[in-house]
Amino acid sequence: VIFEVDARHQLLDTLGFDPVAIAAKASAYNEDATSATMNGVGSMSLEDKKHTEMSPVTQEVVKQALMVGNFEAAVECCFNTGNLADALILASCGGAELWTKTQERYFQSQSQKRPFLSVVGAVIRQDFGTFVQSTDPAKWQETLAILSTYGKSDEFPQLCTELGDLLESAG
């Protein structure tokens, strides 16, 4: 097998690691009630779970995805089981596209619970125009402080004008 043209893939197959099957398993994996109960999680929804430890079954699924080089499937498995910090760490190893996609997914899933993430997202994306439009006019001082701290000098006057327009339309 070592001397074949596609030696690495054939070696994985010989060892019993089918990348396609592992990717499908990892992407679709979700802890069932039995494995979750055995790990002290019970039947809570993902929103209610406070993960302090990844279940052994989940660890094995993630490890298999990593053994065949599929960071995307490993990240998907982590999201499906509520292991968001692990998903972010794994995504940082899987290339720029996976990293960006995972950050966006994290922000979308967590911004309601952690309002400060809207600031972090605006800083990462350098998208303060959208941030200003979605800000609470009553918190205009906070918004102005964020713009002052993180906004680019050439964009700052326009962002202040947009904030002023928002305040004027709010009354």
PDB file of C-alpha atoms in Angstrom:
ATOM      1  CA  VAL A   1       0.000   0.000   0.000  1.00  0.00           C
ATOM      2  CA  ILE A   2       2.824   2.438   0.854  1.00  0.00           C
ATOM      3  CA  PHE A   3       4.134   2.492  -2.728  1.00  0.00           C
ATOM      4  CA  GLU A   4       0.790   3.104  -4.423  1.00  0.00           C
ATOM      5  CA  VAL A   5       0.006   6.419  -6.142  1.00  0.00           C
ATOM      6  CA  ASP A   6      -2.782   7.193  -3.647  1.00  0.00           C
ATOM      7  CA  ALA A   7      -0.940   5.592  -0.720  1.00  0.00           C
ATOM      8  CA  ARG A   8      -2.295   7.751   2.088  1.00  0.00           C
ATOM      9  CA  HIS A   9      -5.947   7.219   1.186  1.00  0.00           C
ATOM     10  CA  GLN A  10      -5.390   3.521   0.650  1.00  0.00           C
ATOM     11  CA  LEU A  11      -3.607   3.303   3.987  1.00  0.00           C
ATOM     12  CA  LEU A  12      -6.591   4.917   5.713  1.00  0.00           C
ATOM     13  CA  ASP A  13      -8.914   2.404   4.014  1.00  0.00           C
ATOM     14  CA  THR A  14      -6.632  -0.484   4.995  1.00  0.00           C
ATOM     15  CA  LEU A  15      -6.672   0.732   8.598  1.00  0.00           C
ATOM     16  CA  GLY A  16     -10.473   0.840   8.505  1.00  0.00           C
ATOM     17  CA  PHE A  17     -10.926   4.617   8.360  1.00  0.00           C
ATOM     18  CA  ASP A  18     -13.271   5.561   5.546  1.00  0.00           C
ATOM     19  CA  PRO A  19     -13.077   9.381   5.262  1.00  0.00           C
ATOM     20  CA  VAL A  20     -16.490   9.656   3.597  1.00  0.00           C
ATOM     21  CA  ALA A  21     -18.258   7.509   6.200  1.00  0.00           C
ATOM     22  CA  ILE A  22     -16.488   9.259   9.074  1.00  0.00           C
ATOM     23  CA  ALA A  23     -17.402  12.705   7.714  1.00  0.00           C
ATOM     24  CA  ALA A  24     -21.045  11.696   7.369  1.00  0.00           C
ATOM     25  CA  LYS A  25     -21.093  10.257  10.902  1.00  0.00           C
ATOM     26  CA  ALA A  26     -19.418  13.311  12.442  1.00  0.00           C
ATOM     27  CA  SER A  27     -21.589  15.829  10.593  1.00  0.00           C
ATOM     28  CA  ALA A  28     -24.794  14.052  11.585  1.00  0.00           C
ATOM     29  CA  TYR A  29     -23.744  13.107  15.117  1.00  0.00           C
ATOM     30  CA  ASN A  30     -25.832  14.335  18.004  1.00  0.00           C
ATOM     31  CA  GLU A  31     -25.762  12.899  21.504  1.00  0.00           C
ATOM     32  CA  ASP A  32     -28.817  10.784  22.097  1.00  0.00           C
ATOM     33  CA  ALA A  33     -30.599  10.715  25.432  1.00  0.00           C
ATOM     34  CA  THR A  34     -28.792   7.528  26.537  1.00  0.00           C
ATOM     35  CA  SER A  35     -25.238   8.757  25.984  1.00  0.00           C
ATOM     36  CA  ALA A  36     -26.112  12.204  27.325  1.00  0.00           C
ATOM     37  CA  THR A  37     -27.634  10.720  30.487  1.00  0.00           C
ATOM     38  CA  MET A  38     -24.581   8.513  31.036  1.00  0.00           C
ATOM     39  CA  ASN A  39     -22.448  11.660  30.923  1.00  0.00           C
ATOM     40  CA  GLY A  40     -24.543  13.631  33.393  1.00  0.00           C
ATOM     41  CA  VAL A  41     -26.129  15.902  30.808  1.00  0.00           C
ATOM     42  CA  GLY A  42     -29.603  14.398  30.951  1.00  0.00           C
ATOM     43  CA  SER A  43     -32.165  15.367  28.359  1.00  0.00           C
ATOM     44  CA  MET A  44     -31.531  19.109  28.338  1.00  0.00           C
ATOM     45  CA  SER A  45     -31.606  21.042  25.101  1.00  0.00           C
ATOM     46  CA  LEU A  46     -28.342  22.376  23.669  1.00  0.00           C
ATOM     47  CA  GLU A  47     -29.241  25.829  24.974  1.00  0.00           C
ATOM     48  CA  ASP A  48     -29.465  24.496  28.532  1.00  0.00           C
ATOM     49  CA  LYS A  49     -26.332  22.332  28.480  1.00  0.00           C
ATOM     50  CA  LYS A  50     -23.336  23.587  30.373  1.00  0.00           C
ATOM     51  CA  HIS A  51     -20.553  21.521  28.855  1.00  0.00           C
ATOM     52  CA  THR A  52     -17.658  21.045  31.163  1.00  0.00           C
ATOM     53  CA  GLU A  53     -16.576  17.833  29.515  1.00  0.00           C
ATOM     54  CA  MET A  54     -17.131  16.294  26.094  1.00  0.00           C
ATOM     55  CA  SER A  55     -18.676  12.825  26.242  1.00  0.00           C
ATOM     56  CA  PRO A  56     -16.390   9.903  25.354  1.00  0.00           C
ATOM     57  CA  VAL A  57     -18.578   9.039  22.357  1.00  0.00           C
ATOM     58  CA  THR A  58     -18.383  12.594  21.034  1.00  0.00           C
ATOM     59  CA  GLN A  59     -14.628  12.638  21.614  1.00  0.00           C
ATOM     60  CA  GLU A  60     -14.278   9.482  19.539  1.00  0.00           C
ATOM     61  CA  VAL A  61     -16.349  10.874  16.665  1.00  0.00           C
ATOM     62  CA  VAL A  62     -14.316  14.104  16.648  1.00  0.00           C
ATOM     63  CA  LYS A  63     -11.043  12.171  16.854  1.00  0.00           C
ATOM     64  CA  GLN A  64     -12.022  10.011  13.868  1.00  0.00           C
ATOM     65  CA  ALA A  65     -12.863  13.094  11.817  1.00  0.00           C
ATOM     66  CA  LEU A  66      -9.461  14.544  12.705  1.00  0.00           C
ATOM     67  CA  MET A  67      -7.668  11.290  11.839  1.00  0.00           C
ATOM     68  CA  VAL A  68      -8.911  11.608   8.266  1.00  0.00           C
ATOM     69  CA  GLY A  69      -8.247  15.359   8.135  1.00  0.00           C
ATOM     70  CA  ASN A  70     -11.855  16.515   8.142  1.00  0.00           C
ATOM     71  CA  PHE A  71     -11.905  19.568  10.390  1.00  0.00           C
ATOM     72  CA  GLU A  72     -15.256  20.675   8.993  1.00  0.00           C
ATOM     73  CA  ALA A  73     -16.969  17.462  10.131  1.00  0.00           C
ATOM     74  CA  ALA A  74     -15.282  17.713  13.542  1.00  0.00           C
ATOM     75  CA  VAL A  75     -16.513  21.307  13.911  1.00  0.00           C
ATOM     76  CA  GLU A  76     -20.038  20.281  12.878  1.00  0.00           C
ATOM     77  CA  CYS A  77     -20.027  17.501  15.473  1.00  0.00           C
ATOM     78  CA  CYS A  78     -18.933  19.974  18.164  1.00  0.00           C
ATOM     79  CA  PHE A  79     -21.709  22.407  17.234  1.00  0.00           C
ATOM     80  CA  ASN A  80     -24.276  19.597  17.220  1.00  0.00           C
ATOM     81  CA  THR A  81     -23.294  18.615  20.750  1.00  0.00           C
ATOM     82  CA  GLY A  82     -22.938  22.122  22.168  1.00  0.00           C
ATOM     83  CA  ASN A  83     -19.150  22.064  22.424  1.00  0.00           C
ATOM     84  CA  LEU A  84     -18.747  25.526  20.931  1.00  0.00           C
ATOM     85  CA  ALA A  85     -15.297  26.335  22.312  1.00  0.00           C
ATOM     86  CA  ASP A  86     -13.976  23.095  20.839  1.00  0.00           C
ATOM     87  CA  ALA A  87     -15.617  23.960  17.524  1.00  0.00           C
ATOM     88  CA  LEU A  88     -13.799  27.303  17.456  1.00  0.00           C
ATOM     89  CA  ILE A  89     -10.429  25.759  18.310  1.00  0.00           C
ATOM     90  CA  LEU A  90     -10.813  23.078  15.654  1.00  0.00           C
ATOM     91  CA  ALA A  91     -11.955  25.623  13.062  1.00  0.00           C
ATOM     92  CA  SER A  92      -8.817  27.669  13.661  1.00  0.00           C
ATOM     93  CA  CYS A  93      -6.838  24.682  12.336  1.00  0.00           C
ATOM     94  CA  GLY A  94      -9.076  24.042   9.329  1.00  0.00           C
ATOM     95  CA  GLY A  95      -8.281  27.019   7.117  1.00  0.00           C
ATOM     96  CA  ALA A  96      -9.502  30.579   6.705  1.00  0.00           C
ATOM     97  CA  GLU A  97     -12.864  29.695   5.156  1.00  0.00           C
ATOM     98  CA  LEU A  98     -13.808  27.251   7.921  1.00  0.00           C
ATOM     99  CA  TRP A  99     -12.601  29.714  10.562  1.00  0.00           C
ATOM    100  CA  THR A 100     -14.739  32.541   9.164  1.00  0.00           C
ATOM    101  CA  LYS A 101     -17.787  30.315   8.712  1.00  0.00           C
ATOM    102  CA  THR A 102     -17.456  28.951  12.253  1.00  0.00           C
ATOM    103  CA  GLN A 103     -17.052  32.420  13.766  1.00  0.00           C
ATOM    104  CA  GLU A 104     -20.225  33.589  12.015  1.00  0.00           C
ATOM    105  CA  ARG A 105     -22.123  30.535  13.178  1.00  0.00           C
ATOM    106  CA  TYR A 106     -20.895  31.079  16.727  1.00  0.00           C
ATOM    107  CA  PHE A 107     -21.918  34.741  16.673  1.00  0.00           C
ATOM    108  CA  GLN A 108     -25.363  33.862  15.315  1.00  0.00           C
ATOM    109  CA  SER A 109     -25.954  31.201  17.934  1.00  0.00           C
ATOM    110  CA  GLN A 110     -24.611  33.142  20.916  1.00  0.00           C
ATOM    111  CA  SER A 111     -25.270  36.863  20.316  1.00  0.00           C
ATOM    112  CA  GLN A 112     -28.703  36.820  21.961  1.00  0.00           C
ATOM    113  CA  LYS A 113     -27.235  35.313  25.139  1.00  0.00           C
ATOM    114  CA  ARG A 114     -24.059  37.395  25.059  1.00  0.00           C
ATOM    115  CA  PRO A 115     -24.804  40.881  23.728  1.00  0.00           C
ATOM    116  CA  PHE A 116     -21.129  41.903  23.882  1.00  0.00           C
ATOM    117  CA  LEU A 117     -20.540  39.553  20.943  1.00  0.00           C
ATOM    118  CA  SER A 118     -22.141  42.108  18.616  1.00  0.00           C
ATOM    119  CA  VAL A 119     -19.203  44.386  19.455  1.00  0.00           C
ATOM    120  CA  VAL A 120     -16.693  41.591  18.900  1.00  0.00           C
ATOM    121  CA  GLY A 121     -18.335  40.683  15.592  1.00  0.00           C
ATOM    122  CA  ALA A 122     -18.245  44.287  14.385  1.00  0.00           C
ATOM    123  CA  VAL A 123     -14.566  44.555  15.324  1.00  0.00           C
ATOM    124  CA  ILE A 124     -13.639  41.304  13.587  1.00  0.00           C
ATOM    125  CA  ARG A 125     -15.609  42.132  10.432  1.00  0.00           C
ATOM    126  CA  GLN A 126     -14.770  45.851  10.589  1.00  0.00           C
ATOM    127  CA  ASP A 127     -18.470  46.432   9.887  1.00  0.00           C
ATOM    128  CA  PHE A 128     -19.411  49.337  12.101  1.00  0.00           C
ATOM    129  CA  GLY A 129     -22.093  50.647   9.750  1.00  0.00           C
ATOM    130  CA  THR A 130     -24.251  47.603  10.446  1.00  0.00           C
ATOM    131  CA  PHE A 131     -23.361  47.848  14.122  1.00  0.00           C
ATOM    132  CA  VAL A 132     -24.587  51.457  14.279  1.00  0.00           C
ATOM    133  CA  GLN A 133     -27.837  50.555  12.504  1.00  0.00           C
ATOM    134  CA  SER A 134     -28.580  47.758  14.970  1.00  0.00           C
ATOM    135  CA  THR A 135     -27.619  49.665  18.119  1.00  0.00           C
ATOM    136  CA  ASP A 136     -30.049  50.809  20.796  1.00  0.00           C
ATOM    137  CA  PRO A 137     -30.355  54.600  20.495  1.00  0.00           C
ATOM    138  CA  ALA A 138     -30.597  54.845  24.292  1.00  0.00           C
ATOM    139  CA  LYS A 139     -27.048  53.479  24.485  1.00  0.00           C
ATOM    140  CA  TRP A 140     -25.583  55.974  22.039  1.00  0.00           C
ATOM    141  CA  GLN A 141     -22.660  56.806  24.352  1.00  0.00           C
ATOM    142  CA  GLU A 142     -21.531  53.180  24.349  1.00  0.00           C
ATOM    143  CA  THR A 143     -21.854  53.053  20.581  1.00  0.00           C
ATOM    144  CA  LEU A 144     -19.837  56.252  20.188  1.00  0.00           C
ATOM    145  CA  ALA A 145     -17.142  54.896  22.521  1.00  0.00           C
ATOM    146  CA  ILE A 146     -16.920  51.691  20.457  1.00  0.00           C
ATOM    147  CA  LEU A 147     -16.694  53.670  17.217  1.00  0.00           C
ATOM    148  CA  SER A 148     -14.041  55.899  18.743  1.00  0.00           C
ATOM    149  CA  THR A 149     -12.005  52.934  19.948  1.00  0.00           C
ATOM    150  CA  TYR A 150     -12.257  50.583  16.957  1.00  0.00           C
ATOM    151  CA  GLY A 151     -13.454  52.572  13.948  1.00  0.00           C
ATOM    152  CA  LYS A 152     -11.002  53.528  11.224  1.00  0.00           C
ATOM    153  CA  SER A 153     -10.092  57.217  11.176  1.00  0.00           C
ATOM    154  CA  ASP A 154     -11.332  57.727   7.621  1.00  0.00           C
ATOM    155  CA  GLU A 155     -14.708  56.083   8.418  1.00  0.00           C
ATOM    156  CA  PHE A 156     -15.238  57.686  11.827  1.00  0.00           C
ATOM    157  CA  PRO A 157     -16.973  60.913  10.633  1.00  0.00           C
ATOM    158  CA  GLN A 158     -19.440  58.959   8.481  1.00  0.00           C
ATOM    159  CA  LEU A 159     -20.171  56.525  11.320  1.00  0.00           C
ATOM    160  CA  CYS A 160     -20.834  59.456  13.673  1.00  0.00           C
ATOM    161  CA  THR A 161     -23.216  60.935  11.088  1.00  0.00           C
ATOM    162  CA  GLU A 162     -25.034  57.584  10.858  1.00  0.00           C
ATOM    163  CA  LEU A 163     -25.288  57.437  14.656  1.00  0.00           C
ATOM    164  CA  GLY A 164     -26.625  61.002  14.688  1.00  0.00           C
ATOM    165  CA  ASP A 165     -29.191  60.097  12.026  1.00  0.00           C
ATOM    166  CA  LEU A 166     -30.267  57.102  14.105  1.00  0.00           C
ATOM    167  CA  LEU A 167     -30.690  59.294  17.184  1.00  0.00           C
ATOM    168  CA  GLU A 168     -32.621  61.907  15.226  1.00  0.00           C
ATOM    169  CA  SER A 169     -35.007  59.315  13.787  1.00  0.00           C
ATOM    170  CA  ALA A 170     -35.513  57.782  17.253  1.00  0.00           C
ATOM    171  CA  GLY A 171     -36.657  61.165  18.557  1.00  0.00           C
TER     172      GLY A 171
END
